[in-house]
Coordinates of C-alpha atoms and ligand atoms in Angstrom, one line a residue:
M1 CA -13.8 -27.5 35.2
P2 CA -11.9 -30.8 34.8
E3 CA -8.5 -31.0 36.3
P4 CA -5.7 -30.2 33.9
L5 CA -4.4 -33.4 32.3
D6 CA -1.4 -34.9 34.1
V7 CA 0.0 -36.9 31.2
E8 CA 2.5 -38.9 33.3
R9 CA -0.1 -40.0 35.9
L10 CA -2.5 -41.0 33.2
L11 CA 0.2 -43.0 31.4
D12 CA 1.2 -44.7 34.6
W13 CA -2.4 -45.8 35.3
D14 CA -2.8 -46.8 31.7
R15 CA 0.3 -49.0 31.8
R16 CA -0.6 -50.7 35.0
H17 CA -4.4 -51.2 34.7
V18 CA -5.6 -50.8 31.1
W19 CA -5.4 -53.5 28.4
H20 CA -4.6 -52.2 24.9
P21 CA -5.2 -54.2 21.7
Y22 CA -2.9 -57.3 21.6
G23 CA -1.0 -55.8 24.5
P24 CA 0.7 -57.2 27.6
M25 CA -0.2 -56.3 31.2
P26 CA 1.4 -54.2 32.5
G27 CA 1.9 -52.4 29.2
R28 CA 5.4 -52.2 27.8
S29 CA 5.1 -49.5 25.2
R30 CA 4.2 -45.8 25.7
P31 CA 1.0 -45.0 23.8
L32 CA 0.5 -41.4 22.5
V33 CA -2.1 -39.5 24.5
V34 CA -4.8 -38.1 22.3
E35 CA -6.6 -34.9 23.4
S36 CA -9.0 -34.5 20.5
A37 CA -9.4 -35.2 16.8
S38 CA -10.8 -33.2 13.9
G39 CA -10.9 -33.7 10.1
V40 CA -8.0 -36.0 9.3
R41 CA -5.9 -34.9 12.3
I42 CA -5.4 -36.4 15.7
R43 CA -4.3 -33.8 18.4
L44 CA -1.9 -35.1 21.0
A45 CA -1.5 -34.0 24.6
E46 CA 2.3 -33.7 24.0
P47 CA 4.2 -33.3 20.8
V48 CA 5.9 -36.2 19.2
G49 CA 8.8 -35.5 16.8
G50 CA 7.9 -31.8 17.1
H51 CA 4.3 -32.4 16.0
R52 CA 1.3 -31.8 18.2
E53 CA -1.1 -33.0 15.4
L54 CA -0.7 -36.1 13.3
I55 CA -2.5 -36.9 10.0
D56 CA -4.3 -40.2 10.6
A57 CA -3.3 -42.5 7.8
T58 CA -5.3 -45.4 9.2
S59 CA -8.8 -43.9 9.6
S60 CA -8.7 -45.4 13.2
W61 CA -8.5 -48.9 12.0
W62 CA -10.3 -48.2 8.7
S63 CA -13.5 -46.7 10.2
T64 CA -13.5 -42.9 10.1
I65 CA -14.2 -42.4 6.4
H66 CA -15.5 -38.9 6.8
G67 CA -12.8 -37.8 9.3
Y68 CA -13.2 -36.8 12.9
N69 CA -15.6 -34.4 14.6
H70 CA -17.7 -34.0 11.4
P71 CA -20.5 -31.4 11.9
V72 CA -23.1 -33.6 10.2
L73 CA -22.3 -36.7 12.2
N74 CA -22.0 -34.7 15.4
A75 CA -25.5 -33.2 14.7
A76 CA -26.9 -36.7 14.1
V77 CA -25.6 -37.9 17.4
Q78 CA -26.7 -34.8 19.4
D79 CA -30.1 -34.9 17.9
Q80 CA -30.6 -38.6 18.8
L81 CA -29.1 -38.1 22.2
G82 CA -31.9 -35.6 23.0
R83 CA -34.4 -38.4 22.3
M84 CA -32.7 -41.5 23.7
S85 CA -29.2 -42.9 23.6
H86 CA -30.4 -46.5 24.1
V87 CA -33.4 -48.7 24.7
M88 CA -33.5 -52.5 24.6
F89 CA -34.5 -54.1 21.3
G90 CA -36.5 -57.0 22.7
G91 CA -40.2 -56.2 22.4
L92 CA -39.4 -52.6 21.4
T93 CA -38.3 -51.0 18.2
H94 CA -37.5 -47.5 17.0
E95 CA -37.1 -45.4 13.9
P96 CA -33.3 -45.1 13.8
A97 CA -32.8 -48.9 13.6
V98 CA -35.6 -49.4 11.1
R99 CA -34.3 -46.6 9.0
L100 CA -30.8 -48.0 9.0
A101 CA -32.0 -51.5 8.2
R102 CA -33.9 -50.1 5.2
R103 CA -30.9 -48.1 4.0
L104 CA -28.7 -51.2 4.2
V105 CA -31.2 -53.3 2.3
E106 CA -31.3 -50.6 -0.4
I107 CA -27.6 -50.2 -0.9
T108 CA -26.1 -53.7 -0.4
P109 CA -26.1 -56.2 -3.2
E110 CA -29.5 -57.2 -4.5
G111 CA -31.3 -59.9 -2.6
L112 CA -30.0 -59.2 1.0
E113 CA -33.2 -58.3 2.8
H114 CA -32.9 -59.1 6.5
V115 CA -30.7 -57.2 8.9
F116 CA -29.3 -58.1 12.3
L117 CA -27.8 -55.1 14.0
A118 CA -25.0 -56.3 16.3
D119 CA -22.5 -54.3 18.4
S120 CA -19.1 -55.1 16.9
G121 CA -17.6 -56.7 13.8
S122 CA -16.6 -59.9 15.5
V123 CA -20.1 -60.4 16.9
S124 CA -21.6 -59.9 13.5
V125 CA -19.4 -62.7 12.2
E126 CA -20.6 -64.9 15.1
V127 CA -24.1 -64.1 14.1
A128 CA -23.5 -64.8 10.5
V129 CA -22.0 -68.2 11.4
K130 CA -24.9 -68.9 13.7
M131 CA -27.3 -68.0 10.9
C132 CA -25.6 -70.6 8.6
L133 CA -25.4 -73.4 11.2
Q134 CA -28.9 -72.8 12.3
Y135 CA -30.2 -72.8 8.7
W136 CA -28.8 -76.3 8.1
R137 CA -30.0 -77.5 11.5
S138 CA -33.5 -76.3 10.6
R139 CA -33.3 -78.1 7.3
G140 CA -32.5 -81.4 9.0
R141 CA -28.8 -81.3 8.3
P142 CA -27.1 -80.7 11.7
D143 CA -23.9 -82.3 10.4
K144 CA -23.3 -79.3 8.1
R145 CA -21.6 -77.2 10.8
R146 CA -18.0 -76.7 9.6
L147 CA -16.8 -73.6 7.7
M148 CA -14.4 -73.3 4.8
T149 CA -12.2 -70.3 4.0
W150 CA -9.0 -69.5 2.3
R151 CA -5.7 -68.8 4.1
G152 CA -4.6 -65.3 4.8
G153 CA -7.9 -64.1 6.1
Y154 CA -9.0 -62.3 9.3
H155 CA -12.5 -62.2 10.7
G156 CA -12.2 -61.0 14.3
D157 CA -11.0 -62.1 17.8
T158 CA -14.0 -64.0 19.2
W159 CA -14.1 -67.7 19.0
H160 CA -15.7 -68.7 15.7
P161 CA -14.1 -65.7 13.8
M162 CA -10.7 -66.8 15.2
S163 CA -11.3 -70.3 13.8
V164 CA -11.4 -68.9 10.2
C165 CA -8.5 -66.5 10.6
D166 CA -5.3 -67.5 8.9
P167 CA -4.2 -70.6 10.9
E168 CA -0.5 -69.9 10.8
G169 CA 0.3 -66.3 10.0
G170 CA -2.5 -64.9 12.2
M171 CA -2.5 -63.8 15.8
H172 CA -4.6 -66.8 16.8
N173 CA -2.4 -69.8 16.2
L174 CA -2.0 -70.0 19.9
W175 CA -5.5 -71.5 20.0
S176 CA -5.1 -74.2 17.3
G177 CA -6.4 -77.4 18.9
A178 CA -8.9 -75.5 21.0
L179 CA -10.8 -73.8 18.2
P180 CA -13.3 -75.6 15.9
R181 CA -11.3 -77.2 13.0
Q182 CA -12.3 -75.6 9.8
V183 CA -11.4 -76.3 6.2
F184 CA -8.7 -74.2 4.6
A185 CA -7.8 -73.7 1.0
D186 CA -4.6 -71.9 0.0
A187 CA -4.7 -68.1 -0.1
P188 CA -6.2 -66.9 -3.3
P189 CA -3.5 -66.0 -5.9
A190 CA -2.6 -62.3 -5.6
G191 CA -3.6 -59.6 -8.1
F192 CA -6.8 -57.7 -8.5
D193 CA -6.5 -57.5 -12.3
R194 CA -5.6 -61.1 -12.9
E195 CA -8.1 -63.7 -14.2
P196 CA -8.8 -66.7 -11.9
E197 CA -6.2 -69.4 -12.2
P198 CA -7.7 -72.7 -13.2
E199 CA -5.5 -74.8 -10.9
Y200 CA -6.6 -72.8 -7.9
V201 CA -10.3 -73.0 -9.0
D202 CA -9.8 -76.8 -9.2
Q203 CA -8.4 -76.8 -5.7
L204 CA -11.4 -74.9 -4.4
R205 CA -13.7 -77.3 -6.2
R206 CA -11.9 -80.4 -4.9
L207 CA -11.9 -79.2 -1.3
M208 CA -15.5 -78.1 -1.3
S209 CA -16.7 -81.3 -2.9
R210 CA -14.8 -83.4 -0.4
H211 CA -16.3 -81.6 2.5
A212 CA -19.7 -80.6 1.1
D213 CA -21.7 -82.8 3.5
E214 CA -20.1 -81.2 6.6
L215 CA -19.8 -77.6 5.3
A216 CA -22.4 -75.0 6.5
A217 CA -20.7 -72.1 4.7
V218 CA -17.7 -70.6 3.0
I219 CA -16.6 -67.4 4.6
V220 CA -14.2 -64.9 3.0
E221 CA -13.2 -61.3 2.8
P222 CA -14.0 -60.3 -0.8
V223 CA -11.3 -58.7 -3.0
V224 CA -9.0 -57.6 -0.1
Q225 CA -7.7 -59.7 2.8
N226 CA -7.1 -57.0 5.4
A227 CA -5.6 -57.7 8.8
G228 CA -4.4 -61.1 7.5
G229 CA -2.0 -59.6 5.1
M230 CA -3.4 -56.7 3.1
R231 CA -3.5 -58.9 -0.1
F232 CA -5.8 -58.2 -3.1
H233 CA -7.3 -60.9 -5.3
S234 CA -9.4 -61.2 -8.5
P235 CA -13.2 -60.6 -8.0
G236 CA -13.4 -63.6 -10.4
Y237 CA -12.9 -65.9 -7.4
L238 CA -16.0 -64.5 -5.8
R239 CA -18.0 -65.7 -8.8
V240 CA -16.3 -69.0 -8.7
L241 CA -17.2 -69.4 -5.0
R242 CA -20.8 -68.4 -5.7
Q243 CA -21.1 -71.0 -8.4
L244 CA -19.5 -73.8 -6.3
C245 CA -21.6 -73.0 -3.2
D246 CA -24.8 -73.2 -5.4
E247 CA -23.7 -76.4 -7.0
L248 CA -22.7 -78.1 -3.8
G249 CA -25.3 -76.8 -1.4
V250 CA -23.1 -74.6 0.8
L251 CA -23.9 -71.0 2.0
L252 CA -21.6 -68.1 1.1
V253 CA -20.7 -65.4 3.6
F254 CA -18.8 -62.2 2.7
D255 CA -17.1 -60.4 5.5
E256 CA -17.1 -56.7 4.3
I257 CA -16.3 -55.3 7.7
A258 CA -13.2 -53.7 6.3
T259 CA -14.0 -53.4 2.6
G260 CA -17.6 -52.0 2.9
F261 CA -18.6 -48.4 2.2
G262 CA -16.4 -47.6 -0.8
R263 CA -12.9 -48.5 0.4
T264 CA -12.0 -50.7 -2.6
G265 CA -13.5 -48.3 -5.2
T266 CA -17.0 -49.9 -5.3
L267 CA -19.5 -49.4 -2.5
F268 CA -19.1 -53.0 -1.5
A269 CA -16.3 -55.2 -2.7
A270 CA -18.9 -57.8 -3.8
D271 CA -20.0 -55.2 -6.4
H272 CA -16.7 -55.7 -8.3
A273 CA -18.0 -59.2 -9.0
Q274 CA -21.7 -58.5 -9.1
V275 CA -22.2 -61.4 -6.6
T276 CA -24.7 -61.5 -3.8
P277 CA -23.6 -63.6 -0.8
D278 CA -26.1 -65.4 1.4
V279 CA -24.9 -63.5 4.4
L280 CA -23.0 -60.2 4.5
C281 CA -21.1 -58.7 7.5
L282 CA -20.6 -54.9 7.8
G283 CA -18.9 -52.9 10.5
K284 CA -16.1 -50.3 11.0
A285 CA -17.2 -47.5 8.5
L286 CA -20.9 -48.3 9.1
T287 CA -21.1 -45.5 11.7
G288 CA -18.4 -43.4 10.0
G289 CA -16.2 -44.7 12.9
Y290 CA -18.2 -42.8 15.5
L291 CA -19.7 -45.7 17.5
S292 CA -19.4 -49.4 17.7
M293 CA -22.0 -51.1 15.5
A294 CA -22.0 -53.9 12.9
A295 CA -24.6 -55.7 10.8
A296 CA -25.2 -59.2 9.4
L297 CA -27.6 -59.2 6.5
C298 CA -29.0 -62.3 4.9
V299 CA -31.1 -63.4 2.0
P300 CA -34.8 -64.6 2.5
R301 CA -33.8 -68.3 2.0
V302 CA -31.6 -68.2 5.1
A303 CA -34.2 -66.3 7.2
E304 CA -37.0 -68.6 6.1
G305 CA -34.9 -71.7 6.7
I306 CA -34.2 -70.6 10.2
S307 CA -37.8 -69.6 10.9
E308 CA -39.2 -72.9 9.7
G309 CA -37.0 -75.0 12.0
E310 CA -37.5 -76.8 15.2
V311 CA -36.3 -73.7 17.1
P312 CA -38.0 -71.2 14.7
V313 CA -36.1 -68.1 15.9
L314 CA -32.5 -66.8 15.5
A315 CA -31.2 -67.4 18.9
H316 CA -29.1 -64.2 19.4
G317 CA -30.0 -60.9 21.1
P318 CA -27.2 -58.7 22.5
T319 CA -28.0 -56.0 25.1
F320 CA -27.0 -53.2 22.7
M321 CA -28.6 -54.6 19.6
G322 CA -29.9 -51.9 17.3
N323 CA -28.5 -49.1 19.6
P324 CA -30.4 -45.9 18.6
L325 CA -27.3 -43.6 18.8
S326 CA -25.2 -45.9 16.6
S327 CA -28.1 -46.4 14.2
A328 CA -28.7 -42.6 13.9
V329 CA -25.1 -41.9 13.2
A330 CA -24.8 -44.8 10.8
C331 CA -27.8 -43.4 8.8
A332 CA -26.1 -40.0 8.7
S333 CA -22.8 -41.4 7.7
I334 CA -24.4 -43.4 4.8
D335 CA -26.3 -40.3 3.6
L336 CA -23.1 -38.2 3.8
L337 CA -21.2 -40.8 1.7
L338 CA -23.9 -41.2 -0.9
E339 CA -24.6 -37.5 -1.3
Q340 CA -21.0 -36.8 -2.5
D341 CA -19.0 -38.2 -5.4
W342 CA -17.4 -40.8 -3.0
A343 CA -16.3 -42.9 -6.0
G344 CA -14.5 -39.9 -7.5
E345 CA -12.8 -39.2 -4.1
V346 CA -11.6 -42.8 -3.8
R347 CA -10.3 -42.7 -7.4
R348 CA -8.5 -39.5 -6.6
I349 CA -6.9 -41.1 -3.5
E350 CA -6.0 -44.2 -5.5
R351 CA -4.3 -42.0 -8.1
V352 CA -2.3 -40.0 -5.5
L353 CA -1.3 -43.2 -3.6
R354 CA -0.1 -44.9 -6.8
E355 CA 2.0 -41.8 -7.6
G356 CA 3.2 -41.1 -4.1
L357 CA 4.1 -44.7 -3.1
A358 CA 5.8 -45.6 -6.4
P359 CA 9.2 -44.4 -5.2
C360 CA 9.0 -46.8 -2.2
A361 CA 9.4 -49.7 -4.7
S362 CA 13.1 -48.8 -5.2
L363 CA 13.9 -48.6 -1.5
D364 CA 16.1 -51.2 0.1
R365 CA 14.2 -54.1 1.5
V366 CA 10.8 -53.2 0.0
A367 CA 9.3 -56.3 -1.5
E368 CA 6.2 -54.9 -3.1
V369 CA 4.0 -51.8 -3.4
R370 CA 0.3 -52.3 -4.1
V371 CA -2.6 -49.9 -4.3
L372 CA -6.4 -50.5 -4.7
G373 CA -9.0 -47.9 -4.0
A374 CA -8.2 -46.0 -0.9
I375 CA -5.7 -48.6 0.3
G376 CA -2.0 -48.3 -0.1
V377 CA 0.4 -51.1 1.0
V378 CA 4.2 -51.4 1.2
R379 CA 5.3 -54.9 1.9
M380 CA 8.8 -55.2 3.3
D381 CA 11.0 -58.3 2.9
H382 CA 11.2 -58.8 6.7
P383 CA 9.0 -58.3 9.8
V384 CA 8.9 -54.7 10.6
D385 CA 9.7 -53.0 13.9
G386 CA 6.3 -51.4 14.3
E387 CA 7.3 -48.9 17.0
R388 CA 10.3 -47.6 15.0
A389 CA 8.1 -47.3 11.9
A390 CA 5.4 -45.4 13.8
R391 CA 8.0 -43.1 15.3
A392 CA 9.5 -42.3 11.9
A393 CA 6.1 -41.5 10.5
A394 CA 5.2 -39.4 13.5
E395 CA 8.3 -37.4 13.0
Q396 CA 6.9 -36.5 9.6
G397 CA 3.5 -35.6 11.2
V398 CA 1.7 -38.8 10.3
W399 CA 0.1 -41.6 12.4
L400 CA 0.4 -45.1 11.0
R401 CA 0.5 -48.6 12.4
A402 CA 2.6 -51.3 10.9
F403 CA 2.2 -55.0 11.4
R404 CA 4.1 -58.1 10.3
D405 CA 6.0 -57.2 7.1
L406 CA 3.5 -54.5 6.2
L407 CA 3.2 -50.7 6.2
Y408 CA -0.1 -49.4 4.9
V409 CA -2.3 -46.3 4.6
M410 CA -6.1 -46.3 4.6
P411 CA -6.9 -42.6 5.0
P412 CA -10.3 -40.9 5.5
Y413 CA -11.8 -40.1 2.2
V414 CA -11.8 -36.4 3.1
I415 CA -8.0 -36.3 3.1
G416 CA -6.6 -33.5 0.7
D417 CA -3.9 -34.1 -1.8
D418 CA -1.2 -32.3 0.2
D419 CA -1.9 -34.3 3.3
L420 CA -1.9 -37.5 1.1
H421 CA 1.5 -36.6 -0.4
R422 CA 2.8 -36.0 3.1
T423 CA 1.4 -39.4 4.2
C424 CA 3.2 -41.1 1.3
Q425 CA 6.5 -39.4 2.3
A426 CA 6.0 -40.5 5.9
L427 CA 5.4 -44.1 4.9
A428 CA 8.6 -44.0 2.8
A429 CA 10.4 -42.6 5.9
A430 CA 9.0 -45.5 7.9
A431 CA 10.0 -48.0 5.3
E432 CA 13.6 -46.8 5.5
V433 CA 13.9 -47.6 9.2
A434 CA 11.3 -50.4 9.7
Ligands
PMP501 N1 -13.6 -58.9 10.0 C1 -12.7 -58.1 9.4 C2 -12.5 -58.3 7.9 C3 -12.0 -57.1 10.1 O1 -11.1 -56.4 9.4 C4 -12.3 -57.0 11.5 C5 -11.5 -56.0 12.3 N2 -10.2 -55.6 11.9 C6 -13.2 -57.8 12.1 C7 -13.9 -58.7 11.3 C8 -13.6 -57.7 13.5 O2 -14.2 -56.5 13.8 P1 -14.3 -55.9 15.3 O3 -12.9 -55.5 15.6 O4 -15.2 -54.7 15.2 O5 -14.8 -57.0 16.2

């Protein structure tokens, strides 16, 4: 029998020894201690605001699309655990990884055929960048090694991903000067339903033309810029980027780590525009939020280019590449998603969020309310006090995280209407105090 949990001792150790995301050492805030999680609920070791269980409005950073402790996903992990949890991928292969790669080739936009199974989202972006730089090197164009993106993006916390995060608003401006200098266009004009603005398209064209000789790739989050500001833009810009990249000889990378697997209403955000990128990054919901895994898929042109070069291999091979446990649960999560009317569920969530968040628009200091697919955002007219906002939501029985001037919900797709309404009310309560 494990010892009973001494919450104060645990928190004391946590504070003094354990880094948390974007946190100081020692820690200054008091995290909630989680005992277990099931469905859309996180169960706490101690009640907060009178609640022992909180509805998770964030899907654990947008990953747990089927909720926690799902019997089908649990069974997939247990079944795989009985065979092997891990085996190296160099010189060896296995059915779960091959099955997952096949599934991904089948469901992602037409033309993406080769799959690199990495161990986290940031690493898959590193791999995507390496694919593009190596492609041009192999083609005798080593000078094509810069990246272009638009402002307001977020691609992860390792080095190359940081270099294409928003250079000012992001968390990485500390490193400007140390990071590779990339080419930045303005953020895409906001609005999912709006037609592309000709002046902005001209700006993209001018910038890309000027830098075409040194650009390896353009990398963007399609349709929704997530951690960079939760902004939505027209899918038309993806078609513009595809056309410009083709004209000017630049590769196109879509980072769908946050948008993949239905979140924006189509299976992949690229599907809104019917565009195939040269490289696609996936992560987060890939394993239903069970285990860390990500993928970088590419089109044959990129794979062939690399393989015909002076170093005819993709020089990357992490220890946990293709991890069998992650692969097995990813396959189960994809099957679970596709077996149900996931698009109907996302439409239902969208409808309830539109209805439920609409009253927030008339609250004091709310600048804007926007909803797309299973994403609801309330933008304030000032930077929010994240801890106060979280506490106010917890008092309504809901877990949410705010950042910058933003409060948002991205719930698991299995959330019921009642819980969703409660989530909207909690967000409104957070907006009142944030
Ligand atoms: N790209 C995007 C669009 C993301 O939202 C994130 C994570 N928030 C990442 C990359 C990085 O993924 P990870 O945290 O798994 O490294």
